[in-house]
GROMACS .gro file of C-alpha atoms in nm:
model
  218
    1MET     CA    1  22.598  13.292  -6.880
    2PHE     CA    2  22.605  13.007  -6.604
    3ARG     CA    3  22.470  12.648  -6.676
    4GLN     CA    4  22.140  12.560  -6.464
    5GLU     CA    5  22.373  12.322  -6.261
    6SER     CA    6  22.668  12.540  -6.240
    7PHE     CA    7  22.494  12.802  -6.141
    8VAL     CA    8  22.337  12.604  -5.853
    9ILE     CA    9  22.646  12.460  -5.739
   10PHE     CA   10  22.820  12.764  -5.687
   11THR     CA   11  22.558  12.920  -5.508
   12MET     CA   12  22.574  12.557  -5.237
   13THR     CA   13  22.979  12.607  -5.258
   14SER     CA   14  22.940  12.984  -5.159
   15ILE     CA   15  22.670  12.868  -4.868
   16VAL     CA   16  22.918  12.600  -4.761
   17LEU     CA   17  23.194  12.815  -4.733
   18SER     CA   18  23.003  13.051  -4.554
   19TRP     CA   19  22.926  12.764  -4.275
   20TYR     CA   20  23.294  12.667  -4.326
   21PHE     CA   21  23.481  12.990  -4.250
   22LEU     CA   22  23.242  13.200  -4.022
   23ARG     CA   23  22.998  12.929  -3.836
   24GLU     CA   24  23.215  12.891  -3.553
   25SER     CA   25  23.313  13.272  -3.485
   26TYR     CA   26  22.958  13.389  -3.560
   27PRO     CA   27  22.720  13.187  -3.398
   28PRO     CA   28  22.363  13.301  -3.584
   29SER     CA   29  22.221  13.508  -3.310
   30ASN     CA   30  22.019  13.686  -3.561
   31ALA     CA   31  22.104  13.962  -3.481
   32LEU     CA   32  22.064  14.281  -3.779
   33VAL     CA   33  22.481  14.372  -3.730
   34GLY     CA   34  22.705  14.085  -3.620
   35ASP     CA   35  22.539  13.785  -3.733
   36TRP     CA   36  22.747  13.718  -4.038
   37TYR     CA   37  22.719  13.390  -4.093
   38ASN     CA   38  22.373  13.423  -4.074
   39HIS     CA   39  22.409  13.684  -4.387
   40ALA     CA   40  22.656  13.489  -4.586
   41LYS     CA   41  22.387  13.179  -4.594
   42TYR     CA   42  22.105  13.370  -4.598
   43PHE     CA   43  22.225  13.600  -4.900
   44GLY     CA   44  22.353  13.351  -5.112
   45ALA     CA   45  21.978  13.190  -5.082
   46PHE     CA   46  21.862  13.506  -5.177
   47ILE     CA   47  22.032  13.501  -5.477
   48LEU     CA   48  21.951  13.179  -5.627
   49GLY     CA   49  21.584  13.232  -5.530
   50TYR     CA   50  21.613  13.584  -5.731
   51PHE     CA   51  21.758  13.401  -6.052
   52PHE     CA   52  21.570  13.099  -6.044
   53PRO     CA   53  21.241  13.249  -6.121
   54ARG     CA   54  21.339  13.460  -6.414
   55HIS     CA   55  21.425  13.106  -6.577
   56ALA     CA   56  21.181  12.885  -6.709
   57ASN     CA   57  21.373  12.634  -6.854
   58TRP     CA   58  21.507  12.558  -6.462
   59TRP     CA   59  21.127  12.537  -6.379
   60SER     CA   60  21.078  12.242  -6.599
   61GLU     CA   61  21.381  12.108  -6.510
   62LEU     CA   62  21.327  12.110  -6.134
   63ILE     CA   63  20.976  11.942  -6.296
   64GLU     CA   64  21.128  11.658  -6.464
   65LYS     CA   65  21.416  11.579  -6.167
   66ARG     CA   66  21.202  11.556  -5.923
   67ARG     CA   67  21.165  11.223  -5.824
   68LEU     CA   68  21.571  11.262  -5.819
   69PHE     CA   69  21.612  11.570  -5.583
   70LEU     CA   70  21.343  11.382  -5.336
   71ILE     CA   71  21.577  11.074  -5.322
   72LEU     CA   72  21.845  11.323  -5.253
   73ALA     CA   73  21.705  11.536  -4.974
   74VAL     CA   74  21.553  11.210  -4.786
   75GLY     CA   75  21.915  11.058  -4.823
   76SER     CA   76  22.107  11.351  -4.675
   77TYR     CA   77  21.877  11.360  -4.413
   78ILE     CA   78  21.891  11.042  -4.305
   79PHE     CA   79  22.243  11.059  -4.325
   80ILE     CA   80  22.189  11.377  -4.078
   81LEU     CA   81  21.947  11.208  -3.804
   82LEU     CA   82  22.223  10.860  -3.818
   83ASP     CA   83  22.482  11.101  -3.751
   84ARG     CA   84  22.289  11.282  -3.458
   85HIS     CA   85  22.233  10.950  -3.325
   86GLY     CA   86  22.585  10.879  -3.288
   87MET     CA   87  22.601  10.602  -3.560
   88PHE     CA   88  22.914  10.749  -3.748
   89THR     CA   89  23.174  10.784  -3.428
   90SER     CA   90  23.464  10.754  -3.666
   91LEU     CA   91  23.307  11.021  -3.944
   92ALA     CA   92  23.223  11.298  -3.649
   93GLU     CA   93  23.582  11.234  -3.436
   94MET     CA   94  23.736  11.324  -3.794
   95TYR     CA   95  23.543  11.593  -3.886
   96LYS     CA   96  23.675  11.809  -3.589
   97THR     CA   97  24.033  11.738  -3.749
   98ASN     CA   98  23.936  11.648  -4.103
   99ASN     CA   99  23.907  11.953  -4.339
  100VAL     CA  100  23.768  11.726  -4.606
  101VAL     CA  101  23.526  11.570  -4.382
  102LYS     CA  102  23.343  11.874  -4.265
  103VAL     CA  103  23.388  12.001  -4.663
  104VAL     CA  104  23.129  11.695  -4.663
  105TYR     CA  105  22.926  11.806  -4.400
  106GLY     CA  106  22.874  12.139  -4.495
  107TYR     CA  107  22.784  11.961  -4.898
  108LEU     CA  108  22.569  11.728  -4.699
  109PHE     CA  109  22.373  11.996  -4.448
  110SER     CA  110  22.348  12.196  -4.806
  111ILE     CA  111  22.169  11.931  -5.053
  112ASN     CA  112  21.899  11.828  -4.766
  113HIS     CA  113  21.851  12.197  -4.739
  114TRP     CA  114  21.820  12.235  -5.157
  115GLY     CA  115  21.709  11.909  -5.224
  116PHE     CA  116  21.382  11.932  -5.020
  117ILE     CA  117  21.322  12.329  -5.172
  118PHE     CA  118  21.364  12.201  -5.549
  119ALA     CA  119  21.177  11.812  -5.498
  120VAL     CA  120  20.896  12.063  -5.323
  121VAL     CA  121  20.891  12.292  -5.645
  122GLY     CA  122  20.916  12.048  -5.863
  123TYR     CA  123  20.658  11.783  -5.713
  124ALA     CA  124  20.400  12.146  -5.759
  125GLY     CA  125  20.530  12.191  -6.046
  126TYR     CA  126  20.396  11.862  -6.161
  127TRP     CA  127  20.060  11.859  -6.023
  128LEU     CA  128  19.944  12.187  -5.955
  129ASN     CA  129  20.003  12.401  -6.231
  130ARG     CA  130  19.698  12.391  -6.385
  131PRO     CA  131  19.387  12.662  -6.354
  132SER     CA  132  19.229  12.658  -5.991
  133PRO     CA  133  19.016  12.907  -5.836
  134VAL     CA  134  19.261  12.798  -5.531
  135LEU     CA  135  19.617  12.816  -5.665
  136ARG     CA  136  19.483  13.178  -5.800
  137TYR     CA  137  19.386  13.315  -5.422
  138LEU     CA  138  19.706  13.159  -5.354
  139ASN     CA  139  19.913  13.329  -5.575
  140GLU     CA  140  19.801  13.677  -5.470
  141ALA     CA  141  19.815  13.575  -5.104
  142ILE     CA  142  20.150  13.429  -5.075
  143LEU     CA  143  20.305  13.757  -4.993
  144PRO     CA  144  20.077  13.932  -4.695
  145TYR     CA  145  20.043  13.557  -4.536
  146TYR     CA  146  20.452  13.555  -4.539
  147ILE     CA  147  20.494  13.896  -4.416
  148LEU     CA  148  20.210  13.878  -4.176
  149HIS     CA  149  20.247  13.515  -4.047
  150GLN     CA  150  20.577  13.526  -3.814
  151THR     CA  151  20.420  13.870  -3.617
  152LEU     CA  152  20.136  13.662  -3.569
  153ILE     CA  153  20.278  13.417  -3.482
  154VAL     CA  154  20.464  13.592  -3.227
  155VAL     CA  155  20.179  13.745  -3.120
  156PHE     CA  156  19.927  13.449  -3.027
  157ALA     CA  157  20.246  13.251  -2.868
  158TRP     CA  158  20.281  13.531  -2.622
  159TRP     CA  159  19.900  13.525  -2.561
  160LEU     CA  160  19.874  13.147  -2.518
  161LYS     CA  161  20.198  13.113  -2.328
  162PRO     CA  162  20.006  13.170  -1.978
  163TYR     CA  163  19.769  12.916  -1.969
  164LEU     CA  164  20.059  12.628  -1.991
  165LEU     CA  165  19.864  12.423  -2.270
  166HIS     CA  166  20.000  12.038  -2.384
  167PRO     CA  167  20.230  12.125  -2.660
  168THR     CA  168  20.011  11.953  -2.939
  169ILE     CA  169  19.692  12.164  -2.786
  170GLU     CA  170  19.901  12.483  -2.813
  171PHE     CA  171  20.136  12.375  -3.157
  172LEU     CA  172  19.685  12.371  -3.276
  173LEU     CA  173  19.598  12.656  -3.133
  174LEU     CA  174  19.883  12.827  -3.291
  175LEU     CA  175  19.816  12.725  -3.602
  176ALA     CA  176  19.512  12.833  -3.637
  177PHE     CA  177  19.486  13.194  -3.532
  178THR     CA  178  19.826  13.275  -3.740
  179LEU     CA  179  19.591  13.060  -4.043
  180ALA     CA  180  19.269  13.260  -3.966
  181GLY     CA  181  19.497  13.587  -3.882
  182CYS     CA  182  19.677  13.604  -4.240
  183ALA     CA  183  19.330  13.535  -4.401
  184ILE     CA  184  19.172  13.841  -4.202
  185GLY     CA  185  19.433  14.031  -4.298
  186PHE     CA  186  19.518  13.971  -4.680
  187GLU     CA  187  19.106  14.044  -4.690
  188ILE     CA  188  19.184  14.345  -4.525
  189VAL     CA  189  19.496  14.414  -4.759
  190LYS     CA  190  19.303  14.379  -5.080
  191ARG     CA  191  19.078  14.587  -5.029
  192VAL     CA  192  19.281  14.890  -4.934
  193GLN     CA  193  19.493  14.961  -5.234
  194ILE     CA  194  19.746  15.166  -4.980
  195LEU     CA  195  19.769  14.827  -4.832
  196ARG     CA  196  19.786  14.598  -5.125
  197TRP     CA  197  20.091  14.858  -5.261
  198LEU     CA  198  20.262  14.845  -4.883
  199PHE     CA  199  20.182  14.439  -4.894
  200GLY     CA  200  20.347  14.371  -5.291
  201LEU     CA  201  20.053  14.392  -5.427
  202LYS     CA  202  19.947  14.466  -5.790
  203LEU     CA  203  19.694  14.817  -5.804
  204THR     CA  204  19.358  14.785  -5.888
  205GLU     CA  205  19.266  14.893  -6.159
  206ASP     CA  206  19.022  15.182  -5.952
  207SER     CA  207  19.374  15.300  -5.837
  208GLY     CA  208  19.514  15.528  -6.042
  209SER     CA  209  19.503  15.860  -5.847
  210ILE     CA  210  19.739  15.630  -5.626
  211LYS     CA  211  19.969  15.519  -5.922
  212TYR     CA  212  19.933  15.873  -6.065
  213ALA     CA  213  20.099  16.042  -5.703
  214PHE     CA  214  20.357  15.754  -5.724
  215SER     CA  215  20.434  15.844  -6.066
  216ASN     CA  216  20.480  16.258  -5.998
  217SER     CA  217  20.646  16.191  -5.652
  218LYS     CA  218  21.009  16.019  -5.845
   0.00000   0.00000   0.00000
């Protein structure tokens, strides 16, 4: 079985290879079929996300090395920012012809993505890993919020578009409406057993008949 570090490197490498071989031929289109670069990239992220929470020592590892991940994330972000503003023109020219430089760029992008994710998880584990009514609410609400938020963003953005608001005001309204919609939607979902099941929540104790129906349908 892979050690944690080996598995993370393996996953990052698979994402870099997807970026190297598929990015130019299949630029992101967000289509269900044919968007092979995005499919390959996010499948690697899905695999890591699936196995990561199943190993308790990974959590402690992230908490212990949270500062390192933050430094890597911020450092790689600064490099990317400077590169986008033309500070490394010689590297940019070599990028088009030098495969080593292209792979280095790929790893920097990957380190930037995962560095921020691991840093956030590490600091969250350090500061928030304690009993809290807010965390209990959020732990149950996270999946319904995730399922609802994108649809709500699209609906409210379409609704706000004709008003031609200032971008800052539009952003704040969109954020407020989306959060309110997620909160209201979650309150509805958690009170209806079939919705709890559809949104990935555990069925409550008064749902014995539903559980029985599901078990008999298998």
